[in-house]
Amino acid sequence: MTPPSAPLRRARCAAVGVVTGALAVIAHSTADGHLPDAGLALSLIGLLTWACAGFARHELTPARMLALIGGGQLAMHFMMSLAASRHEHVDPSRMVTSHVVATVLTVVVLAVAERTVLALARAVASVLPRRLAPLPATAPLAVAIPRVLPAVVVFLDVLSWRGPPAEQV
């Protein structure tokens, strides 16, 4: 399989960040029972997306994707736990289970989506016409060059300070 181009890799890593962050917020709020502050959640998702986009130069194998998404889930959990103003007791097994389910769900969804998108891109590329060689030149390249004419100053009627002889006036 040929590796995707750089913009496609950046978009893929940004999708990993957005989906990981969104599912981390959902998993955390499901286990906790409370939604985090919207500004905090969106800024953490943006930070996670930026961090994931830094991995665009590396191939995202399923193992790397699992490590990246698992680390993102862990980081999001700690940041949301630190920012929580309430001190309620939450069952740790329920929190771990919800984050693990979100991690596995994210890896599966993104792996299937990537295969589907790449297969669709290959199918579309196979239908489109390809230009394998540049077209031959049939005529010389004509470039318009403005002609510069020499500036000739023609004085037909020259004003002279010299007048007629004084005897003729």
PDB file of N, CA and C in Angstrom, residues 132-167:
ATOM      1  N   LEU A 132       0.319  10.594 -18.427  1.00  0.00           N
ATOM      2  CA  LEU A 132       1.571   9.990 -18.021  1.00  0.00           C
ATOM      3  C   LEU A 132       2.786  10.761 -18.529  1.00  0.00           C
ATOM      4  N   ALA A 133       2.664  11.397 -19.699  1.00  0.00           N
ATOM      5  CA  ALA A 133       3.797  12.123 -20.272  1.00  0.00           C
ATOM      6  C   ALA A 133       3.350  13.549 -20.573  1.00  0.00           C
ATOM      7  N   PRO A 134       4.278  14.470 -20.525  1.00  0.00           N
ATOM      8  CA  PRO A 134       3.894  15.842 -20.876  1.00  0.00           C
ATOM      9  C   PRO A 134       3.559  15.934 -22.357  1.00  0.00           C
ATOM     10  N   LEU A 135       2.674  16.833 -22.674  1.00  0.00           N
ATOM     11  CA  LEU A 135       2.294  17.029 -24.063  1.00  0.00           C
ATOM     12  C   LEU A 135       3.464  17.595 -24.846  1.00  0.00           C
ATOM     13  N   PRO A 136       3.662  17.142 -26.127  1.00  0.00           N
ATOM     14  CA  PRO A 136       4.779  17.667 -26.917  1.00  0.00           C
ATOM     15  C   PRO A 136       4.506  19.105 -27.347  1.00  0.00           C
ATOM     16  N   ALA A 137       5.582  19.844 -27.512  1.00  0.00           N
ATOM     17  CA  ALA A 137       5.460  21.228 -27.971  1.00  0.00           C
ATOM     18  C   ALA A 137       5.298  21.216 -29.479  1.00  0.00           C
ATOM     19  N   THR A 138       4.265  21.860 -30.005  1.00  0.00           N
ATOM     20  CA  THR A 138       4.014  21.870 -31.437  1.00  0.00           C
ATOM     21  C   THR A 138       4.439  23.171 -32.097  1.00  0.00           C
ATOM     22  N   ALA A 139       4.654  24.194 -31.312  1.00  0.00           N
ATOM     23  CA  ALA A 139       5.051  25.488 -31.872  1.00  0.00           C
ATOM     24  C   ALA A 139       6.053  26.116 -30.919  1.00  0.00           C
ATOM     25  N   PRO A 140       6.900  26.987 -31.474  1.00  0.00           N
ATOM     26  CA  PRO A 140       7.847  27.649 -30.568  1.00  0.00           C
ATOM     27  C   PRO A 140       7.110  28.564 -29.601  1.00  0.00           C
ATOM     28  N   LEU A 141       7.716  28.747 -28.490  1.00  0.00           N
ATOM     29  CA  LEU A 141       7.133  29.599 -27.471  1.00  0.00           C
ATOM     30  C   LEU A 141       7.262  31.046 -27.908  1.00  0.00           C
ATOM     31  N   ALA A 142       6.149  31.730 -28.007  1.00  0.00           N
ATOM     32  CA  ALA A 142       6.151  33.132 -28.422  1.00  0.00           C
ATOM     33  C   ALA A 142       5.929  33.991 -27.188  1.00  0.00           C
ATOM     34  N   VAL A 143       6.876  34.851 -26.954  1.00  0.00           N
ATOM     35  CA  VAL A 143       6.787  35.747 -25.817  1.00  0.00           C
ATOM     36  C   VAL A 143       6.709  37.164 -26.354  1.00  0.00           C
ATOM     37  N   ALA A 144       5.715  37.904 -25.949  1.00  0.00           N
ATOM     38  CA  ALA A 144       5.543  39.273 -26.423  1.00  0.00           C
ATOM     39  C   ALA A 144       6.558  40.175 -25.728  1.00  0.00           C
ATOM     40  N   ILE A 145       7.384  40.816 -26.545  1.00  0.00           N
ATOM     41  CA  ILE A 145       8.375  41.751 -26.021  1.00  0.00           C
ATOM     42  C   ILE A 145       8.041  43.123 -26.604  1.00  0.00           C
ATOM     43  N   PRO A 146       7.795  44.113 -25.789  1.00  0.00           N
ATOM     44  CA  PRO A 146       7.472  45.436 -26.325  1.00  0.00           C
ATOM     45  C   PRO A 146       8.702  46.054 -26.993  1.00  0.00           C
ATOM     46  N   ARG A 147       8.464  46.643 -28.160  1.00  0.00           N
ATOM     47  CA  ARG A 147       9.568  47.297 -28.871  1.00  0.00           C
ATOM     48  C   ARG A 147       9.833  48.644 -28.237  1.00  0.00           C
ATOM     49  N   VAL A 148      11.061  48.905 -28.032  1.00  0.00           N
ATOM     50  CA  VAL A 148      11.454  50.187 -27.478  1.00  0.00           C
ATOM     51  C   VAL A 148      11.989  51.028 -28.631  1.00  0.00           C
ATOM     52  N   LEU A 149      11.261  52.072 -28.947  1.00  0.00           N
ATOM     53  CA  LEU A 149      11.683  52.963 -30.030  1.00  0.00           C
ATOM     54  C   LEU A 149      12.581  54.040 -29.461  1.00  0.00           C
ATOM     55  N   PRO A 150      13.643  54.381 -30.211  1.00  0.00           N
ATOM     56  CA  PRO A 150      14.508  55.453 -29.713  1.00  0.00           C
ATOM     57  C   PRO A 150      13.748  56.772 -29.709  1.00  0.00           C
ATOM     58  N   ALA A 151      13.967  57.496 -28.688  1.00  0.00           N
ATOM     59  CA  ALA A 151      13.291  58.788 -28.559  1.00  0.00           C
ATOM     60  C   ALA A 151      14.033  59.808 -29.413  1.00  0.00           C
ATOM     61  N   VAL A 152      13.386  60.240 -30.464  1.00  0.00           N
ATOM     62  CA  VAL A 152      13.972  61.252 -31.343  1.00  0.00           C
ATOM     63  C   VAL A 152      13.210  62.543 -31.098  1.00  0.00           C
ATOM     64  N   VAL A 153      13.953  63.535 -30.766  1.00  0.00           N
ATOM     65  CA  VAL A 153      13.343  64.823 -30.506  1.00  0.00           C
ATOM     66  C   VAL A 153      13.472  65.643 -31.786  1.00  0.00           C
ATOM     67  N   VAL A 154      12.362  66.006 -32.314  1.00  0.00           N
ATOM     68  CA  VAL A 154      12.354  66.796 -33.538  1.00  0.00           C
ATOM     69  C   VAL A 154      11.813  68.174 -33.191  1.00  0.00           C
ATOM     70  N   PHE A 155      12.626  69.153 -33.432  1.00  0.00           N
ATOM     71  CA  PHE A 155      12.204  70.525 -33.183  1.00  0.00           C
ATOM     72  C   PHE A 155      11.897  71.168 -34.534  1.00  0.00           C
ATOM     73  N   LEU A 156      10.639  71.221 -34.877  1.00  0.00           N
ATOM     74  CA  LEU A 156      10.277  71.850 -36.140  1.00  0.00           C
ATOM     75  C   LEU A 156      10.259  73.367 -36.000  1.00  0.00           C
ATOM     76  N   ASP A 157       9.708  73.837 -34.994  1.00  0.00           N
ATOM     77  CA  ASP A 157       9.669  75.274 -34.759  1.00  0.00           C
ATOM     78  C   ASP A 157      10.489  75.547 -33.502  1.00  0.00           C
ATOM     79  N   VAL A 158      11.668  75.993 -33.725  1.00  0.00           N
ATOM     80  CA  VAL A 158      12.545  76.260 -32.611  1.00  0.00           C
ATOM     81  C   VAL A 158      12.440  77.726 -32.268  1.00  0.00           C
ATOM     82  N   LEU A 159      12.186  77.955 -31.029  1.00  0.00           N
ATOM     83  CA  LEU A 159      12.146  79.326 -30.549  1.00  0.00           C
ATOM     84  C   LEU A 159      13.585  79.795 -30.344  1.00  0.00           C
ATOM     85  N   SER A 160      13.881  80.856 -30.911  1.00  0.00           N
ATOM     86  CA  SER A 160      15.243  81.338 -30.778  1.00  0.00           C
ATOM     87  C   SER A 160      15.227  82.659 -30.050  1.00  0.00           C
ATOM     88  N   TRP A 161      16.210  82.881 -29.271  1.00  0.00           N
ATOM     89  CA  TRP A 161      16.331  84.142 -28.570  1.00  0.00           C
ATOM     90  C   TRP A 161      16.993  85.194 -29.473  1.00  0.00           C
ATOM     91  N   ARG A 162      17.435  84.740 -30.506  1.00  0.00           N
ATOM     92  CA  ARG A 162      18.065  85.652 -31.433  1.00  0.00           C
ATOM     93  C   ARG A 162      17.027  86.235 -32.369  1.00  0.00           C
ATOM     94  N   GLY A 163      16.990  87.431 -32.471  1.00  0.00           N
ATOM     95  CA  GLY A 163      16.024  88.085 -33.337  1.00  0.00           C
ATOM     96  C   GLY A 163      16.628  88.482 -34.678  1.00  0.00           C
ATOM     97  N   PRO A 164      15.837  89.142 -35.505  1.00  0.00           N
ATOM     98  CA  PRO A 164      16.387  89.592 -36.786  1.00  0.00           C
ATOM     99  C   PRO A 164      17.389  90.740 -36.557  1.00  0.00           C
ATOM    100  N   PRO A 165      18.173  90.989 -37.516  1.00  0.00           N
ATOM    101  CA  PRO A 165      19.121  92.099 -37.349  1.00  0.00           C
ATOM    102  C   PRO A 165      18.381  93.401 -37.052  1.00  0.00           C
ATOM    103  N   ALA A 166      18.997  94.191 -36.299  1.00  0.00           N
ATOM    104  CA  ALA A 166      18.393  95.446 -35.842  1.00  0.00           C
ATOM    105  C   ALA A 166      18.044  96.365 -37.006  1.00  0.00           C
ATOM    106  N   GLU A 167      18.770  96.272 -38.129  1.00  0.00           N
ATOM    107  CA  GLU A 167      18.466  97.142 -39.265  1.00  0.00           C
ATOM    108  C   GLU A 167      17.173  96.771 -39.917  1.00  0.00           C
TER     109      GLU A 167
END
